[in-house]
Amino acid sequence: MKRRCFLSLLGAGLLLPIRRALAWTRPSEVVPGETDLLGARLQLGGDWGGSTPADASVVIGSMRAGCLEGVALVSDAQPKRLRIDNKTGKNPSVWLHSGNSTTAWVTVIVGTRDWCNLAYQFGHELGHVLCNSWERNAKPRNPCQWLEEALAEAFTLRGLGRMADGWARSPPFPNDAAYATSIRDYRETLLAGYRTTALAQGMAAGFPAWFAAHDVFFETHGGLDDAKGAVSTMLGLLEDDADAVADLGALNRWPGRSGIPLPDYLDRWEESCAQLGAPNRLPGKIRALLANR
């Protein structure tokens, strides 16, 4: 599944789509304060149909908190604003636009009050933003894009679980604590599918064997559909380790980004963690998985 879209807006003929996007709905400013990814101002655009932007913003804020609360935000390139547009189409994405350089622009594709799907889609794209994949130069590159996709998906699954916990304790809508069960069921359905795919792809033989069988494939394939077999494994690395999640903020801060071989990618990631003072746990965890023969 293609998760990100890159559009160059240098040509005059390509200016119209962004103007149309900006004209769909007067954006709703939701969260005051511009500090880091957790405090960045939310801006809603697009067509939300039967959902009010105010209600959608509550769900988005709840999911962002589930994903990021308790996580050190170490990146030196965090957006000041998050724009979330609801559109029609096939895939949610981060739009790598050339407009406001301080705004990360996410698109989702959800129906009326489909809160579980909204939280899930937003969480995945927020994972890419956390991985420094929101600015104009962040076009996905193989052979390591699959890893970012698997990590972003694990990130949103982790966030859904924490969002459900928060929803049960303090529902954002009146008398709606029971909806936490729906969030948990939605998450478990997704996770069960990823576990089934992992087994079908031979993950029972170990992560090194799985990666060896897919290494050449990843030279030219890097979408989420291509990385499904690794999602449940990546979730195991992130689930109860906020320090590992924090390391996502050190990804892709070097020339070449994900377009370098996996050993080099992990080397650059560890160097980036050291530069930012990140915990530097997750790159080593992934190395250990690959070495666990």
mmCIF file of C-alpha atoms in Angstrom, residues 4-278:
data_model
loop_
_atom_site.group_PDB
_atom_site.id
_atom_site.type_symbol
_atom_site.label_atom_id
_atom_site.label_comp_id
_atom_site.label_asym_id
_atom_site.label_seq_id
_atom_site.Cartn_x
_atom_site.Cartn_y
_atom_site.Cartn_z
ATOM 1 C CA ARG A 4 2.921 8.727 1.111
ATOM 2 C CA CYS A 5 2.510 11.099 -1.783
ATOM 3 C CA PHE A 6 5.155 13.443 -3.176
ATOM 4 C CA LEU A 7 4.094 16.412 -5.281
ATOM 5 C CA SER A 8 6.453 19.051 -6.612
ATOM 6 C CA LEU A 9 4.675 22.393 -6.705
ATOM 7 C CA LEU A 10 7.357 24.248 -8.632
ATOM 8 C CA GLY A 11 5.400 24.256 -11.870
ATOM 9 C CA ALA A 12 2.501 26.696 -12.162
ATOM 10 C CA GLY A 13 0.298 23.918 -13.491
ATOM 11 C CA LEU A 14 0.586 22.069 -10.189
ATOM 12 C CA LEU A 15 -0.471 24.949 -7.967
ATOM 13 C CA LEU A 16 -4.190 24.395 -8.510
ATOM 14 C CA PRO A 17 -4.537 21.114 -6.519
ATOM 15 C CA ILE A 18 -3.139 22.649 -3.352
ATOM 16 C CA ARG A 19 -5.379 25.711 -3.724
ATOM 17 C CA ARG A 20 -8.377 23.471 -4.095
ATOM 18 C CA ALA A 21 -7.363 21.481 -1.026
ATOM 19 C CA LEU A 22 -7.081 24.663 0.987
ATOM 20 C CA ALA A 23 -10.498 25.801 -0.202
ATOM 21 C CA TRP A 24 -12.469 22.650 0.686
ATOM 22 C CA THR A 25 -13.159 23.629 4.295
ATOM 23 C CA ARG A 26 -12.169 26.546 6.464
ATOM 24 C CA PRO A 27 -9.602 24.842 8.742
ATOM 25 C CA SER A 28 -10.546 24.415 12.383
ATOM 26 C CA GLU A 29 -7.794 25.422 14.783
ATOM 27 C CA VAL A 30 -8.030 23.007 17.677
ATOM 28 C CA VAL A 31 -5.041 22.826 19.971
ATOM 29 C CA PRO A 32 -3.245 26.011 21.034
ATOM 30 C CA GLY A 33 0.485 25.960 21.487
ATOM 31 C CA GLU A 34 3.320 25.002 19.178
ATOM 32 C CA THR A 35 5.994 23.112 21.075
ATOM 33 C CA ASP A 36 6.685 19.640 19.754
ATOM 34 C CA LEU A 37 4.809 16.875 17.942
ATOM 35 C CA LEU A 38 2.579 16.255 20.947
ATOM 36 C CA GLY A 39 1.717 19.939 21.310
ATOM 37 C CA ALA A 40 1.698 20.943 17.638
ATOM 38 C CA ARG A 41 -1.474 22.764 16.650
ATOM 39 C CA LEU A 42 -4.072 20.607 14.876
ATOM 40 C CA GLN A 43 -5.706 22.001 11.757
ATOM 41 C CA LEU A 44 -8.570 20.158 10.055
ATOM 42 C CA GLY A 45 -9.415 20.515 6.376
ATOM 43 C CA GLY A 46 -11.081 18.510 3.658
ATOM 44 C CA ASP A 47 -14.634 17.171 3.688
ATOM 45 C CA TRP A 48 -15.678 15.456 6.923
ATOM 46 C CA GLY A 49 -19.167 14.608 5.686
ATOM 47 C CA GLY A 50 -21.480 13.773 8.577
ATOM 48 C CA SER A 51 -18.709 14.111 11.157
ATOM 49 C CA THR A 52 -18.111 17.510 12.692
ATOM 50 C CA PRO A 53 -14.494 18.677 12.550
ATOM 51 C CA ALA A 54 -14.724 19.363 16.281
ATOM 52 C CA ASP A 55 -15.583 15.732 17.041
ATOM 53 C CA ALA A 56 -12.931 14.445 14.617
ATOM 54 C CA SER A 57 -10.358 16.658 16.308
ATOM 55 C CA VAL A 58 -11.228 15.137 19.689
ATOM 56 C CA VAL A 59 -10.558 11.648 18.338
ATOM 57 C CA ILE A 60 -7.342 12.747 16.637
ATOM 58 C CA GLY A 61 -6.156 14.395 19.838
ATOM 59 C CA SER A 62 -6.990 11.281 21.842
ATOM 60 C CA MET A 63 -5.018 9.101 19.439
ATOM 61 C CA ARG A 64 -2.062 11.471 19.390
ATOM 62 C CA ALA A 65 -1.948 11.325 23.176
ATOM 63 C CA GLY A 66 -2.126 7.531 23.103
ATOM 64 C CA CYS A 67 0.755 7.407 20.651
ATOM 65 C CA LEU A 68 3.056 10.033 22.152
ATOM 66 C CA GLU A 69 2.405 10.635 25.839
ATOM 67 C CA GLY A 70 5.381 9.440 27.857
ATOM 68 C CA VAL A 71 7.604 9.331 24.754
ATOM 69 C CA ALA A 72 10.652 11.624 24.562
ATOM 70 C CA LEU A 73 10.359 13.668 21.368
ATOM 71 C CA VAL A 74 13.960 14.060 20.283
ATOM 72 C CA SER A 75 13.815 15.117 16.634
ATOM 73 C CA ASP A 76 15.269 18.476 15.702
ATOM 74 C CA ALA A 77 12.776 18.761 12.811
ATOM 75 C CA GLN A 78 9.337 18.576 14.421
ATOM 76 C CA PRO A 79 6.411 20.383 12.784
ATOM 77 C CA LYS A 80 4.654 23.217 14.542
ATOM 78 C CA ARG A 81 1.326 22.232 13.009
ATOM 79 C CA LEU A 82 -0.402 19.050 11.944
ATOM 80 C CA ARG A 83 -2.978 19.436 9.205
ATOM 81 C CA ILE A 84 -5.386 16.526 8.757
ATOM 82 C CA ASP A 85 -7.609 16.439 5.679
ATOM 83 C CA ASN A 86 -10.347 13.892 5.069
ATOM 84 C CA LYS A 87 -10.523 13.068 1.375
ATOM 85 C CA THR A 88 -11.744 10.424 -1.014
ATOM 86 C CA GLY A 89 -9.239 8.013 -2.516
ATOM 87 C CA LYS A 90 -7.482 4.731 -1.910
ATOM 88 C CA ASN A 91 -4.746 5.419 0.601
ATOM 89 C CA PRO A 92 -4.072 7.711 3.533
ATOM 90 C CA SER A 93 -0.788 9.554 3.224
ATOM 91 C CA VAL A 94 1.559 12.263 4.349
ATOM 92 C CA TRP A 95 1.540 14.905 1.624
ATOM 93 C CA LEU A 96 5.093 16.040 0.991
ATOM 94 C CA HIS A 97 4.071 19.526 -0.027
ATOM 95 C CA SER A 98 6.231 22.582 -0.656
ATOM 96 C CA GLY A 99 3.980 24.983 1.194
ATOM 97 C CA ASN A 100 4.365 25.927 4.855
ATOM 98 C CA SER A 101 7.619 24.299 5.908
ATOM 99 C CA THR A 102 6.468 23.982 9.525
ATOM 100 C CA THR A 103 3.268 22.051 8.760
ATOM 101 C CA ALA A 104 3.048 18.272 8.443
ATOM 102 C CA TRP A 105 0.077 17.520 6.179
ATOM 103 C CA VAL A 106 -1.757 14.215 6.642
ATOM 104 C CA THR A 107 -4.683 12.901 4.606
ATOM 105 C CA VAL A 108 -7.110 10.259 5.838
ATOM 106 C CA ILE A 109 -10.010 8.487 4.133
ATOM 107 C CA VAL A 110 -12.782 7.768 6.623
ATOM 108 C CA GLY A 111 -16.564 7.674 6.784
ATOM 109 C CA THR A 112 -18.941 9.408 9.140
ATOM 110 C CA ARG A 113 -17.959 8.968 12.800
ATOM 111 C CA ASP A 114 -15.730 6.031 11.912
ATOM 112 C CA TRP A 115 -13.527 6.830 14.871
ATOM 113 C CA CYS A 116 -11.538 3.590 15.047
ATOM 114 C CA ASN A 117 -10.528 3.896 11.407
ATOM 115 C CA LEU A 118 -9.728 7.589 11.807
ATOM 116 C CA ALA A 119 -7.513 6.918 14.810
ATOM 117 C CA TYR A 120 -5.775 4.025 13.057
ATOM 118 C CA GLN A 121 -5.078 5.902 9.823
ATOM 119 C CA PHE A 122 -3.955 9.045 11.589
ATOM 120 C CA GLY A 123 -1.706 7.050 13.921
ATOM 121 C CA HIS A 124 0.132 5.403 11.041
ATOM 122 C CA GLU A 125 0.776 8.702 9.310
ATOM 123 C CA LEU A 126 1.767 10.294 12.633
ATOM 124 C CA GLY A 127 4.335 7.508 12.860
ATOM 125 C CA HIS A 128 5.848 8.686 9.582
ATOM 126 C CA VAL A 129 5.895 12.256 10.861
ATOM 127 C CA LEU A 130 7.665 11.062 14.012
ATOM 128 C CA CYS A 131 10.188 9.327 11.732
ATOM 129 C CA ASN A 132 10.975 12.702 10.099
ATOM 130 C CA SER A 133 9.096 11.784 6.924
ATOM 131 C CA TRP A 134 6.943 14.857 6.465
ATOM 132 C CA GLU A 135 9.083 17.494 4.780
ATOM 133 C CA ARG A 136 9.308 17.916 1.022
ATOM 134 C CA ASN A 137 12.546 15.942 0.654
ATOM 135 C CA ALA A 138 11.152 12.873 2.442
ATOM 136 C CA LYS A 139 10.192 10.833 -0.604
ATOM 137 C CA PRO A 140 10.150 7.094 0.292
ATOM 138 C CA ARG A 141 13.165 5.132 -0.879
ATOM 139 C CA ASN A 142 14.041 1.454 -1.026
ATOM 140 C CA PRO A 143 15.570 -0.820 0.181
ATOM 141 C CA CYS A 144 14.682 0.147 3.781
ATOM 142 C CA GLN A 145 11.307 1.828 3.335
ATOM 143 C CA TRP A 146 9.640 -1.441 4.366
ATOM 144 C CA LEU A 147 11.129 -1.056 7.835
ATOM 145 C CA GLU A 148 9.698 2.429 8.330
ATOM 146 C CA GLU A 149 6.306 1.161 7.129
ATOM 147 C CA ALA A 150 6.349 -1.762 9.554
ATOM 148 C CA LEU A 151 7.409 0.524 12.406
ATOM 149 C CA ALA A 152 4.751 3.126 11.593
ATOM 150 C CA GLU A 153 2.107 0.413 11.590
ATOM 151 C CA ALA A 154 3.370 -0.992 14.879
ATOM 152 C CA PHE A 155 3.353 2.549 16.236
ATOM 153 C CA THR A 156 -0.337 3.036 15.435
ATOM 154 C CA LEU A 157 -1.284 -0.364 16.857
ATOM 155 C CA ARG A 158 0.523 0.522 20.075
ATOM 156 C CA GLY A 159 -1.241 3.873 20.111
ATOM 157 C CA LEU A 160 -4.674 2.299 19.636
ATOM 158 C CA GLY A 161 -4.176 0.210 22.761
ATOM 159 C CA ARG A 162 -3.232 3.224 24.812
ATOM 160 C CA MET A 163 -6.012 5.300 23.322
ATOM 161 C CA ALA A 164 -8.500 2.613 24.369
ATOM 162 C CA ASP A 165 -7.148 2.698 27.919
ATOM 163 C CA GLY A 166 -7.478 6.471 28.063
ATOM 164 C CA TRP A 167 -10.949 6.364 26.521
ATOM 165 C CA ALA A 168 -12.130 3.894 29.160
ATOM 166 C CA ARG A 169 -10.779 6.043 32.004
ATOM 167 C CA SER A 170 -11.951 9.396 30.679
ATOM 168 C CA PRO A 171 -14.140 9.167 27.551
ATOM 169 C CA PRO A 172 -13.881 12.277 25.363
ATOM 170 C CA PHE A 173 -17.607 12.084 24.605
ATOM 171 C CA PRO A 174 -20.261 11.896 27.336
ATOM 172 C CA ASN A 175 -21.243 8.416 28.546
ATOM 173 C CA ASP A 176 -19.022 6.766 25.943
ATOM 174 C CA ALA A 177 -16.548 4.742 28.012
ATOM 175 C CA ALA A 178 -17.845 1.505 26.482
ATOM 176 C CA TYR A 179 -16.445 2.551 23.102
ATOM 177 C CA ALA A 180 -13.024 1.585 24.423
ATOM 178 C CA THR A 181 -14.034 -2.040 23.823
ATOM 179 C CA SER A 182 -14.677 -1.278 20.160
ATOM 180 C CA ILE A 183 -11.224 0.291 19.859
ATOM 181 C CA ARG A 184 -9.593 -2.759 21.437
ATOM 182 C CA ASP A 185 -11.556 -5.131 19.195
ATOM 183 C CA TYR A 186 -10.558 -3.126 16.114
ATOM 184 C CA ARG A 187 -6.920 -3.262 17.147
ATOM 185 C CA GLU A 188 -7.024 -6.997 17.845
ATOM 186 C CA THR A 189 -8.581 -7.692 14.442
ATOM 187 C CA LEU A 190 -5.760 -5.828 12.726
ATOM 188 C CA LEU A 191 -3.103 -7.503 14.815
ATOM 189 C CA ALA A 192 -4.552 -10.964 14.256
ATOM 190 C CA GLY A 193 -4.292 -10.376 10.515
ATOM 191 C CA TYR A 194 -0.645 -9.375 10.794
ATOM 192 C CA ARG A 195 0.170 -12.401 12.929
ATOM 193 C CA THR A 196 -1.496 -14.673 10.386
ATOM 194 C CA THR A 197 0.506 -13.090 7.566
ATOM 195 C CA ALA A 198 3.746 -13.486 9.517
ATOM 196 C CA LEU A 199 3.125 -17.191 10.007
ATOM 197 C CA ALA A 200 2.167 -17.638 6.359
ATOM 198 C CA GLN A 201 5.460 -15.994 5.360
ATOM 199 C CA GLY A 202 7.502 -18.365 7.526
ATOM 200 C CA MET A 203 8.169 -16.141 10.539
ATOM 201 C CA ALA A 204 8.033 -19.225 12.757
ATOM 202 C CA ALA A 205 11.529 -20.008 11.428
ATOM 203 C CA GLY A 206 12.765 -16.749 12.911
ATOM 204 C CA PHE A 207 13.176 -13.155 11.809
ATOM 205 C CA PRO A 208 16.552 -13.740 10.104
ATOM 206 C CA ALA A 209 15.018 -16.422 7.867
ATOM 207 C CA TRP A 210 12.042 -14.203 7.097
ATOM 208 C CA PHE A 211 14.280 -11.272 6.189
ATOM 209 C CA ALA A 212 16.591 -13.441 4.059
ATOM 210 C CA ALA A 213 13.571 -14.573 2.067
ATOM 211 C CA HIS A 214 12.497 -10.967 1.453
ATOM 212 C CA ASP A 215 15.810 -9.106 1.196
ATOM 213 C CA VAL A 216 15.938 -8.999 -2.617
ATOM 214 C CA PHE A 217 12.221 -8.209 -2.781
ATOM 215 C CA PHE A 218 12.758 -5.123 -0.628
ATOM 216 C CA GLU A 219 15.183 -3.713 -3.175
ATOM 217 C CA THR A 220 12.147 -2.677 -5.216
ATOM 218 C CA HIS A 221 9.203 -2.971 -2.808
ATOM 219 C CA GLY A 222 8.701 -0.892 0.305
ATOM 220 C CA GLY A 223 4.998 -0.361 0.963
ATOM 221 C CA LEU A 224 3.007 -1.454 3.971
ATOM 222 C CA ASP A 225 1.537 -4.385 2.073
ATOM 223 C CA ASP A 226 5.097 -5.554 1.417
ATOM 224 C CA ALA A 227 6.044 -5.246 5.098
ATOM 225 C CA LYS A 228 2.998 -6.921 6.674
ATOM 226 C CA GLY A 229 4.926 -9.950 7.856
ATOM 227 C CA ALA A 230 7.150 -7.790 10.077
ATOM 228 C CA VAL A 231 4.472 -5.675 11.766
ATOM 229 C CA SER A 232 3.707 -7.941 14.719
ATOM 230 C CA THR A 233 7.431 -8.374 15.391
ATOM 231 C CA MET A 234 7.992 -4.607 15.350
ATOM 232 C CA LEU A 235 5.044 -4.132 17.694
ATOM 233 C CA GLY A 236 6.726 -6.496 20.135
ATOM 234 C CA LEU A 237 9.744 -4.157 20.159
ATOM 235 C CA LEU A 238 7.667 -1.018 20.770
ATOM 236 C CA GLU A 239 4.726 -2.147 22.874
ATOM 237 C CA ASP A 240 6.113 -1.680 26.382
ATOM 238 C CA ASP A 241 9.208 0.371 25.607
ATOM 239 C CA ALA A 242 8.692 4.130 25.327
ATOM 240 C CA ASP A 243 12.450 4.548 24.864
ATOM 241 C CA ALA A 244 12.317 2.401 21.733
ATOM 242 C CA VAL A 245 9.468 4.547 20.428
ATOM 243 C CA ALA A 246 11.511 7.678 21.132
ATOM 244 C CA ASP A 247 14.246 6.390 18.819
ATOM 245 C CA LEU A 248 11.874 6.759 15.866
ATOM 246 C CA GLY A 249 12.492 10.489 16.154
ATOM 247 C CA ALA A 250 16.108 9.934 15.110
ATOM 248 C CA LEU A 251 15.281 8.166 11.838
ATOM 249 C CA ASN A 252 16.047 9.506 8.373
ATOM 250 C CA ARG A 253 18.239 12.458 9.394
ATOM 251 C CA TRP A 254 21.043 11.641 6.971
ATOM 252 C CA PRO A 255 21.607 11.887 3.218
ATOM 253 C CA GLY A 256 20.057 8.914 1.498
ATOM 254 C CA ARG A 257 17.431 8.395 4.182
ATOM 255 C CA SER A 258 15.998 4.877 3.666
ATOM 256 C CA GLY A 259 17.701 4.433 0.309
ATOM 257 C CA ILE A 260 20.764 2.671 1.754
ATOM 258 C CA PRO A 261 21.357 -0.987 2.710
ATOM 259 C CA LEU A 262 19.921 -2.146 6.034
ATOM 260 C CA PRO A 263 23.275 -2.490 7.889
ATOM 261 C CA ASP A 264 24.171 1.087 6.891
ATOM 262 C CA TYR A 265 20.678 2.263 7.763
ATOM 263 C CA LEU A 266 21.024 0.892 11.295
ATOM 264 C CA ASP A 267 24.509 2.439 11.591
ATOM 265 C CA ARG A 268 23.230 5.880 10.556
ATOM 266 C CA TRP A 269 20.285 5.507 12.907
ATOM 267 C CA GLU A 270 22.517 4.758 15.885
ATOM 268 C CA GLU A 271 24.715 7.730 15.017
ATOM 269 C CA SER A 272 21.627 9.938 14.776
ATOM 270 C CA CYS A 273 20.383 8.706 18.172
ATOM 271 C CA ALA A 274 23.737 9.647 19.688
ATOM 272 C CA GLN A 275 23.611 13.108 18.108
ATOM 273 C CA LEU A 276 20.152 13.796 19.519
ATOM 274 C CA GLY A 277 20.628 12.136 22.891
ATOM 275 C CA ALA A 278 17.934 9.560 22.077
#
